[in-house]
Tab-separated table of C-alpha atoms in Angstrom:
chain	number	residue	atom	x	y	z
X	1	ARG	CA	0.000	0.000	0.000
X	2	LEU	CA	2.835	2.399	0.831
X	3	ALA	CA	4.567	1.728	-2.478
X	4	GLU	CA	1.274	2.230	-4.327
X	5	ARG	CA	0.541	5.580	-2.626
X	6	VAL	CA	4.074	6.882	-3.131
X	7	TYR	CA	3.993	5.844	-6.783
X	8	ILE	CA	0.600	7.495	-7.373
X	9	GLY	CA	1.812	10.629	-5.640
X	10	PHE	CA	4.879	10.904	-7.855
X	11	VAL	CA	2.874	10.257	-11.016
X	12	ARG	CA	0.272	12.868	-10.120
X	13	MET	CA	3.061	15.349	-9.507
X	14	GLY	CA	4.422	14.807	-13.016
X	15	ALA	CA	7.179	12.218	-12.583
X	16	LYS	CA	6.308	10.426	-15.853
X	17	LEU	CA	6.204	13.586	-17.970
X	18	ASP	CA	8.975	14.585	-20.339
X	19	GLU	CA	11.351	17.305	-19.198
X	20	ASP	CA	9.562	20.151	-20.973
X	21	SER	CA	6.178	19.074	-19.616
X	22	LYS	CA	7.639	18.671	-16.125
X	23	LYS	CA	8.733	22.300	-16.164
X	24	LYS	CA	5.312	23.429	-17.396
X	25	TYR	CA	3.618	21.331	-14.737
X	26	ALA	CA	5.858	22.685	-11.976
X	27	ASP	CA	5.166	26.260	-13.101
X	28	ILE	CA	1.417	25.596	-13.076
X	29	GLN	CA	1.621	24.096	-9.579
X	30	ALA	CA	3.574	27.074	-8.293
X	31	GLU	CA	1.140	29.568	-9.802
X	32	LEU	CA	-1.848	27.622	-8.487
X	33	ALA	CA	-0.378	27.623	-4.985
X	34	THR	CA	0.006	31.395	-5.103
X	35	LEU	CA	-3.472	32.026	-6.515
X	36	GLN	CA	-5.221	29.671	-4.097
X	37	THR	CA	-3.435	31.292	-1.156
X	38	ASN	CA	-4.418	34.754	-2.394
X	39	PHE	CA	-8.016	33.603	-2.849
X	40	MET	CA	-8.275	32.399	0.759
X	41	GLN	CA	-6.480	35.446	2.117
X	42	ASN	CA	-8.983	37.702	0.353
X	43	VAL	CA	-11.882	35.840	1.945
X	44	LEU	CA	-10.191	36.006	5.348
X	45	LYS	CA	-9.491	39.726	4.943
X	46	ASP	CA	-13.118	40.482	4.123
X	47	GLU	CA	-14.214	38.472	7.164
X	48	GLU	CA	-11.715	40.405	9.246
X	49	VAL	CA	-12.520	43.965	8.171
X	50	TRP	CA	-16.247	43.918	7.354
X	51	GLU	CA	-18.569	44.760	10.189
X	52	MET	CA	-22.069	46.056	10.693
X	53	VAL	CA	-22.363	48.316	13.729
X	54	VAL	CA	-25.848	48.259	15.209
X	55	THR	CA	-27.601	49.223	18.421
X	56	SER	CA	-29.497	47.013	20.818
X	57	ASP	CA	-32.748	48.250	19.230
X	58	ASP	CA	-31.464	47.083	15.836
X	59	MET	CA	-31.132	43.572	17.284
X	60	GLU	CA	-34.841	43.206	17.931
X	61	GLY	CA	-35.831	39.544	17.868
X	62	CYS	CA	-32.325	38.267	18.624
X	63	PRO	CA	-31.838	36.028	21.688
X	64	PRO	CA	-29.822	37.373	24.658
X	65	ASP	CA	-26.751	35.240	23.957
X	66	LEU	CA	-26.489	36.655	20.422
X	67	VAL	CA	-26.900	40.212	21.723
X	68	SER	CA	-24.165	39.523	24.271
X	69	ALA	CA	-21.843	38.095	21.621
X	70	ALA	CA	-22.457	41.104	19.341
X	71	ARG	CA	-21.689	43.438	22.221
X	72	GLN	CA	-18.471	41.530	22.946
X	73	ALA	CA	-17.524	41.762	19.267
X	74	ALA	CA	-17.963	45.536	19.433
X	75	ILE	CA	-15.675	45.718	22.464
X	76	ASP	CA	-13.090	43.476	20.783
X	77	ARG	CA	-13.146	45.774	17.736
X	78	ASN	CA	-12.668	48.902	19.855
X	79	HIS	CA	-16.118	50.419	19.427
X	80	ASP	CA	-16.517	52.685	22.433
X	81	GLY	CA	-20.223	53.508	22.240
X	82	PRO	CA	-22.088	52.092	25.265
X	83	ASN	CA	-24.810	50.757	22.966
X	84	ASP	CA	-22.567	49.588	20.136
X	85	HIS	CA	-23.005	46.037	18.899
X	86	VAL	CA	-21.225	44.463	15.928
X	87	ILE	CA	-22.252	41.753	13.505
X	88	THR	CA	-19.261	40.310	11.666
X	89	LEU	CA	-19.028	37.781	8.845
X	90	GLY	CA	-18.056	35.070	11.297
X	91	ARG	CA	-20.563	32.237	10.932
X	92	SER	CA	-21.374	32.192	14.667
X	93	LEU	CA	-22.605	35.801	14.447
X	94	VAL	CA	-24.014	36.259	10.958
X	95	GLU	CA	-26.022	33.007	10.775
X	96	PRO	CA	-27.993	33.518	14.017
X	97	PHE	CA	-28.512	37.179	13.088
X	98	LEU	CA	-30.063	36.066	9.785
X	99	THR	CA	-32.205	33.592	11.731
X	100	TYR	CA	-33.590	35.885	14.427
X	101	SER	CA	-33.302	39.536	13.395
X	102	SER	CA	-36.646	41.101	12.521
X	103	ARG	CA	-34.870	43.885	10.604
X	104	ARG	CA	-35.150	42.795	6.981
X	105	ASP	CA	-32.932	45.634	5.741
X	106	LEU	CA	-30.112	44.579	8.066
X	107	ARG	CA	-30.544	40.920	7.187
X	108	LYS	CA	-30.157	41.830	3.519
X	109	LYS	CA	-27.038	43.880	4.214
X	110	ALA	CA	-25.449	41.086	6.244
X	111	PHE	CA	-26.401	38.329	3.773
X	112	GLU	CA	-25.095	40.179	0.716
X	113	ALA	CA	-21.778	40.846	2.445
X	114	TRP	CA	-21.512	37.269	3.696
X	115	THR	CA	-22.104	35.786	0.252
X	116	SER	CA	-19.688	38.249	-1.374
X	117	ARG	CA	-16.600	37.512	0.718
X	118	GLY	CA	-13.522	37.873	-1.443
X	119	GLU	CA	-15.049	40.619	-3.577
X	120	LEU	CA	-16.026	43.303	-1.062
X	121	SER	CA	-13.128	45.513	-2.126
X	122	GLU	CA	-11.624	46.374	-5.486
X	123	GLU	CA	-8.282	45.388	-3.982
X	124	ARG	CA	-9.580	41.848	-3.469
X	125	ASP	CA	-11.007	40.472	-6.702
X	126	ASN	CA	-11.536	36.759	-6.261
X	127	LEU	CA	-13.547	36.470	-9.467
X	128	SER	CA	-10.487	37.100	-11.620
X	129	ILE	CA	-8.413	34.804	-9.396
X	130	ALA	CA	-10.985	32.010	-9.782
X	131	THR	CA	-10.918	32.419	-13.556
X	132	LYS	CA	-7.138	32.066	-13.592
X	133	ILE	CA	-7.336	28.989	-11.337
X	134	LEU	CA	-9.836	27.293	-13.655
X	135	ARG	CA	-7.673	27.942	-16.708
X	136	LEU	CA	-4.570	26.592	-14.978
X	137	ARG	CA	-6.435	23.494	-13.822
X	138	LYS	CA	-7.531	22.856	-17.391
X	139	ARG	CA	-3.878	23.000	-18.506
X	140	GLN	CA	-2.844	20.814	-15.560
X	141	ALA	CA	-5.387	18.153	-16.554
X	142	GLY	CA	-4.259	18.312	-20.180
X	143	LEU	CA	-0.656	17.608	-19.224
X	144	MET	CA	-1.928	14.533	-17.391
X	145	ASP	CA	-3.769	13.407	-20.517
X	146	LYS	CA	-7.175	14.124	-18.959
X	147	SER	CA	-9.948	15.966	-20.781
X	148	THR	CA	-11.089	17.881	-17.677
X	149	PHE	CA	-9.759	18.755	-14.255
X	150	ALA	CA	-12.717	16.871	-12.760
X	151	GLU	CA	-11.457	13.714	-14.448
X	152	TYR	CA	-7.974	14.281	-13.035
X	153	GLN	CA	-9.287	15.138	-9.563
X	154	THR	CA	-11.630	12.170	-9.167
X	155	GLU	CA	-9.170	9.589	-10.471
X	156	ASP	CA	-7.599	9.210	-7.022
X	157	THR	CA	-10.866	9.007	-5.075
X	158	MET	CA	-13.421	6.336	-4.251
X	159	ALA	CA	-15.799	7.968	-6.744
X	160	GLN	CA	-13.267	7.351	-9.574
X	161	THR	CA	-15.108	9.401	-12.230
X	162	PRO	CA	-16.960	12.742	-12.566
X	163	GLU	CA	-19.986	10.799	-13.804
X	164	ASN	CA	-20.265	8.960	-10.486
X	165	VAL	CA	-20.036	12.254	-8.627
X	166	MET	CA	-22.738	13.857	-10.762
X	167	LYS	CA	-25.003	10.829	-10.340
X	168	LEU	CA	-24.887	11.285	-6.565
X	169	LEU	CA	-25.279	15.067	-6.746
X	170	LYS	CA	-28.268	14.897	-9.088
X	171	ASP	CA	-29.963	12.385	-6.812
X	172	VAL	CA	-29.382	14.620	-3.780
X	173	TRP	CA	-30.344	17.752	-5.737
X	174	ALA	CA	-33.769	16.420	-6.749
X	175	ARG	CA	-34.651	15.422	-3.199
X	176	SER	CA	-33.248	18.657	-1.723
X	177	LYS	CA	-35.164	20.800	-4.207
X	178	ASP	CA	-38.418	19.048	-3.326
X	179	ALA	CA	-37.780	19.636	0.381
X	180	ALA	CA	-36.877	23.292	-0.205
X	181	ASN	CA	-40.044	23.856	-2.243
X	182	ARG	CA	-42.157	22.365	0.549
X	183	GLU	CA	-40.442	24.623	3.053
X	184	ARG	CA	-41.049	27.686	0.865
X	185	GLU	CA	-44.743	26.801	0.604
X	186	MET	CA	-44.956	26.614	4.404
X	187	MET	CA	-43.304	30.018	4.750
X	188	GLU	CA	-45.589	31.592	2.145
X	189	ALA	CA	-48.633	30.159	3.941
X	190	PHE	CA	-47.314	31.590	7.210
X	191	LEU	CA	-46.990	35.045	5.643
X	192	THR	CA	-50.483	34.842	4.168
X	193	GLU	CA	-52.053	33.772	7.469
X	194	GLY	CA	-50.320	36.627	9.265
X	195	GLY	CA	-51.400	39.212	6.707
X	196	GLU	CA	-47.771	39.966	5.869
X	197	GLU	CA	-46.746	40.597	2.292
X	198	LEU	CA	-43.244	40.787	0.848
X	199	GLU	CA	-43.374	42.751	-2.375
X	200	ASP	CA	-40.426	40.895	-3.864
X	201	GLY	CA	-41.294	37.547	-2.268
X	202	ILE	CA	-39.118	35.471	0.025
X	203	GLN	CA	-35.481	36.310	-0.674
X	204	PRO	CA	-32.328	34.455	0.427
X	205	TRP	CA	-31.861	36.799	3.419
X	206	ASP	CA	-35.425	35.936	4.538
X	207	TRP	CA	-35.143	32.162	4.418
X	208	ARG	CA	-33.590	31.469	7.812
X	209	TYR	CA	-35.769	34.066	9.532
X	210	TYR	CA	-39.120	32.817	8.257
X	211	ALA	CA	-38.111	29.163	8.598
X	212	GLU	CA	-37.549	29.889	12.290
X	213	GLN	CA	-40.883	31.726	12.527
X	214	VAL	CA	-42.676	28.743	10.978
X	215	ARG	CA	-40.919	26.350	13.349
X	216	GLN	CA	-42.044	28.354	16.346
X	217	ALA	CA	-45.623	28.763	15.052
X	218	ASN	CA	-46.200	25.185	13.871
X	219	TYR	CA	-44.168	23.203	16.369
X	220	ASN	CA	-43.868	25.582	19.331
X	221	PHE	CA	-40.111	25.111	19.144
X	222	ASP	CA	-37.707	27.980	19.687
X	223	GLU	CA	-34.136	26.820	19.202
X	224	SER	CA	-32.807	29.676	21.325
X	225	GLU	CA	-34.545	28.089	24.332
X	226	LEU	CA	-32.409	24.983	23.810
X	227	LYS	CA	-29.114	26.858	24.037
X	228	PRO	CA	-28.909	27.161	27.843
X	229	TYR	CA	-28.739	23.358	27.935
X	230	LEU	CA	-25.870	23.319	25.425
X	231	SER	CA	-23.144	25.455	26.892
X	232	LEU	CA	-19.703	25.009	25.355
X	233	ASN	CA	-18.470	23.486	28.619
X	234	ALA	CA	-21.346	20.990	28.728
X	235	VAL	CA	-20.954	19.902	25.099
X	236	THR	CA	-17.174	19.623	25.514
X	237	ASN	CA	-17.675	17.394	28.563
X	238	ALA	CA	-20.159	15.360	26.528
X	239	VAL	CA	-17.804	14.806	23.611
X	240	PHE	CA	-14.962	13.850	25.952
X	241	ASP	CA	-17.266	11.413	27.765
X	242	VAL	CA	-18.385	9.793	24.500
X	243	SER	CA	-14.741	9.600	23.413
X	244	ASN	CA	-13.925	7.833	26.659
X	245	LYS	CA	-16.790	5.361	26.374
X	246	LEU	CA	-16.043	4.542	22.736
X	247	TYR	CA	-12.248	4.470	22.772
X	248	GLY	CA	-11.134	4.594	26.399
X	249	LEU	CA	-9.572	8.047	25.968
X	250	LYS	CA	-9.103	10.409	28.916
X	251	TYR	CA	-8.494	14.141	28.466
X	252	VAL	CA	-6.199	15.694	31.056
X	253	LYS	CA	-6.159	19.494	30.872
X	254	ARG	CA	-2.674	21.011	30.958
X	255	ASP	CA	-2.968	24.607	32.100
X	256	ASP	CA	0.819	24.723	32.446
X	257	VAL	CA	1.310	24.263	28.686
X	258	GLU	CA	1.215	27.574	26.846
X	259	ALA	CA	-0.628	27.439	23.526
X	260	TYR	CA	-0.513	29.875	20.624
X	261	HIS	CA	-3.517	31.824	21.996
X	262	PRO	CA	-4.943	32.216	25.518
X	263	ASP	CA	-8.334	30.839	24.413
X	264	VAL	CA	-6.822	27.509	23.313
X	265	ASN	CA	-7.064	24.629	25.794
X	266	VAL	CA	-4.354	21.961	25.773
X	267	TYR	CA	-5.021	18.363	26.839
X	268	GLU	CA	-2.988	15.237	27.236
X	269	VAL	CA	-4.985	12.376	25.758
X	270	ARG	CA	-4.282	9.196	27.657
X	271	ARG	CA	-5.503	5.609	27.580
X	272	ASN	CA	-5.066	2.839	30.106
X	273	LYS	CA	-2.976	0.115	28.469
X	274	ALA	CA	-3.726	-2.666	30.925
X	275	GLU	CA	-5.677	-1.591	33.978
X	276	ALA	CA	-5.662	-5.083	35.414
X	277	LYS	CA	-1.871	-5.091	35.456
X	278	GLY	CA	-1.680	-1.645	37.014
X	279	GLU	CA	0.385	-0.200	34.183
X	280	GLU	CA	0.615	3.564	33.745
X	281	ASP	CA	-1.675	5.285	31.291
X	282	GLU	CA	-0.366	5.522	27.751
X	283	LEU	CA	0.051	8.974	26.208
X	284	VAL	CA	-1.944	8.814	22.976
X	285	ALA	CA	-1.828	12.416	21.760
X	286	LEU	CA	-1.741	16.079	22.607
X	287	PHE	CA	-5.075	17.717	21.805
X	288	LEU	CA	-5.635	21.443	21.295
X	289	HIS	CA	-9.201	22.767	21.474
X	290	ASP	CA	-9.438	26.145	19.719
X	291	ASN	CA	-13.115	27.026	19.920
X	292	TYR	CA	-13.608	30.787	19.638
X	293	ALA	CA	-13.795	33.114	16.663
X	294	ARG	CA	-11.221	35.913	16.585
X	295	PRO	CA	-9.656	38.305	14.081
X	296	HIS	CA	-7.275	36.734	11.536
X	297	LYS	CA	-8.683	33.244	12.175
X	298	SER	CA	-10.219	31.386	9.245
X	299	SER	CA	-13.972	30.865	9.497
X	300	GLY	CA	-15.645	27.492	9.685
X	301	ALA	CA	-14.490	24.411	11.576
X	302	TRP	CA	-11.675	22.000	10.872
X	303	MET	CA	-9.192	19.541	12.305
X	304	SER	CA	-5.486	20.006	11.761
X	305	GLU	CA	-2.292	18.316	12.898
X	306	TYR	CA	0.956	19.870	13.996
X	307	ARG	CA	2.489	16.413	14.059
X	308	SER	CA	1.028	13.221	12.625
X	309	GLN	CA	1.411	9.779	14.150
X	310	LYS	CA	4.053	7.420	12.769
X	311	LYS	CA	6.254	4.576	14.017
X	312	ASN	CA	9.224	4.685	11.639
X	313	LEU	CA	11.220	7.260	13.564
X	314	VAL	CA	14.842	7.881	12.714
X	315	TYR	CA	17.350	5.987	14.814
X	316	GLY	CA	17.839	7.577	18.223
X	317	ALA	CA	14.777	9.835	17.965
X	318	ASP	CA	12.817	10.676	21.093
X	319	PRO	CA	9.708	8.392	21.207
X	320	ILE	CA	7.605	11.498	21.910
X	321	GLU	CA	7.986	12.334	18.220
X	322	ALA	CA	5.623	9.468	17.410
X	323	VAL	CA	2.846	11.090	19.452
X	324	PRO	CA	0.444	13.122	17.296
X	325	VAL	CA	-0.412	16.747	18.087
X	326	VAL	CA	-3.985	17.323	16.937
X	327	SER	CA	-6.188	20.411	17.049
X	328	ASN	CA	-9.894	20.937	16.595
X	329	ASN	CA	-10.815	24.430	15.471
X	330	ASN	CA	-14.236	26.048	15.735
X	331	ASN	CA	-15.547	29.599	15.471
X	332	PHE	CA	-18.076	30.005	18.256
X	333	ALA	CA	-18.984	33.556	19.255
X	334	LYS	CA	-17.498	34.376	22.640
X	335	GLY	CA	-19.895	36.320	24.831
X	336	SER	CA	-19.333	37.981	28.181
X	337	GLY	CA	-20.740	34.979	30.053
X	338	SER	CA	-21.059	31.291	29.344
X	339	THR	CA	-20.804	30.462	25.643
X	340	LEU	CA	-24.068	28.871	24.518
X	341	LEU	CA	-24.235	26.684	21.422
X	342	SER	CA	-27.026	25.905	19.023
X	343	PHE	CA	-27.685	22.230	18.435
X	344	ASP	CA	-25.984	22.567	15.031
X	345	ASP	CA	-22.930	24.051	16.773
X	346	GLY	CA	-22.880	21.062	19.095
X	347	VAL	CA	-23.061	18.686	16.132
X	348	THR	CA	-20.126	20.567	14.584
X	349	LEU	CA	-18.054	20.126	17.749
X	350	PHE	CA	-18.794	16.379	17.759
X	351	HIS	CA	-18.090	16.197	14.013
X	352	GLU	CA	-14.641	17.712	14.392
X	353	MET	CA	-13.866	15.326	17.234
X	354	GLY	CA	-14.467	12.516	14.737
X	355	HIS	CA	-11.624	13.945	12.654
X	356	GLY	CA	-9.640	14.348	15.868
X	357	HIS	CA	-10.073	10.667	16.660
X	358	HIS	CA	-8.891	9.833	13.152
X	359	GLY	CA	-5.621	11.593	13.918
X	360	MET	CA	-5.192	10.656	17.573
X	361	LEU	CA	-5.995	6.944	17.188
X	362	SER	CA	-3.920	6.434	14.065
X	363	ASP	CA	-1.710	3.342	14.362
X	364	ALA	CA	0.362	3.349	11.177
X	365	THR	CA	4.018	2.583	10.677
X	366	PHE	CA	4.506	5.151	7.933
X	367	GLY	CA	3.386	8.764	8.138
X	368	THR	CA	2.303	8.666	4.506
X	369	LEU	CA	-0.473	6.244	5.459
X	370	ALA	CA	-1.265	7.679	8.891
X	371	SER	CA	-4.181	9.689	10.224
X	372	THR	CA	-6.322	11.476	7.633
X	373	SER	CA	-4.017	10.546	4.740
X	374	VAL	CA	-6.830	8.625	3.099
X	375	LEU	CA	-8.844	9.100	-0.085
X	376	ARG	CA	-10.518	12.470	0.046
X	377	ASP	CA	-14.072	11.180	-0.218
X	378	PHE	CA	-13.467	8.774	2.675
X	379	VAL	CA	-12.013	11.235	5.145
X	380	GLU	CA	-15.430	12.446	6.367
X	381	LEU	CA	-16.615	9.006	7.483
X	382	PRO	CA	-15.294	9.084	11.096
X	383	SER	CA	-16.658	12.597	11.616
X	384	GLN	CA	-20.043	11.796	10.082
X	385	LEU	CA	-20.373	8.853	12.455
X	386	MET	CA	-19.217	10.791	15.505
X	387	GLU	CA	-21.600	13.721	15.041
X	388	HIS	CA	-24.659	11.511	15.520
X	389	TRP	CA	-23.717	10.742	19.127
X	390	LEU	CA	-24.853	14.170	20.330
X	391	SER	CA	-28.491	13.328	19.568
X	392	GLU	CA	-28.359	10.042	21.466
X	393	PRO	CA	-30.845	10.245	24.390
X	394	ALA	CA	-28.299	8.852	26.858
X	395	VAL	CA	-25.789	11.580	25.975
X	396	LEU	CA	-28.350	14.385	26.182
X	397	LYS	CA	-29.788	13.053	29.432
X	398	GLU	CA	-26.372	13.060	31.104
X	399	HIS	CA	-24.876	16.260	29.728
X	400	ALA	CA	-27.592	18.635	28.467
């Protein structure tokens, strides 16, 4: 397997090309790396600098934890007004604002900025960058004797071909479109029953808001009332408990270890090798939990590794170098009090721990085959499985 993966890697990097084509391929790779980095930096910059300053009155309809987080964001961004609140393009602020704010004009402003990240300034033109990337990928695929980049990209996946990908997407699309149309009909009926009329109909910046209104009206369910049961501390304890029950892992907080930011918690992850024999716990990994949104931090959620697991250490190396250093990164809005999560936020935290397990429990000899170094369309399996544990009644009963 190692020989196969190394061989495929070399071939896909151009090892079998003639010398002239190798140079062209290397130049394309270098230019793509630059363009893709610039693309992401433009998105990050827009997320960093864009803000919508509002007052507490402007946040009518928003739950207290969102108001608190917006107030904290204003303080963090040096807005001195006693009634200043800030909505940023961080998902943990903009998504709940779109869900609960009764101010349609502000929802529109926030949504249009959020969906235009990377093109909010003339200095940051991601459209032209994307065009260049597509053209380079077409050339890259041609050098590999592929008719499209999709053909090149899917060759080293479980899907194997673009046709298989499209078959799945079309199946999902048809079902998703039917569900979305049913949801729209429910929202339109809600507006009609309430005597409310939107001249231009339900727009993208209305969808979350009216979906929430329908949920409350039809099912008497207000998701914001669930949040006090899902504090960040409670959900973290829950995911650690599930991790322990599934894999025997124990998370020992190390306050004496300084991380790259004060908000990051560092844990030793240990497992009892042979409790009956009284042996000392085995150090499995170091785990960094980076949960809060902050300036200059990428949005979204992801798992990353500062060191992957492997057994083939160089002669004389310290055995600690075989221990993986894994981080889970989220972007929850940090309020002045306890950080409260939506159920979707909780699912995200559990999801990322699935990736974390993939890295921490890796047991490979060679780093090339370790951790998440798997086919790209397989890598989500551990996380997809892990996220479902949050909704298990036993987990909610104990921790929510």
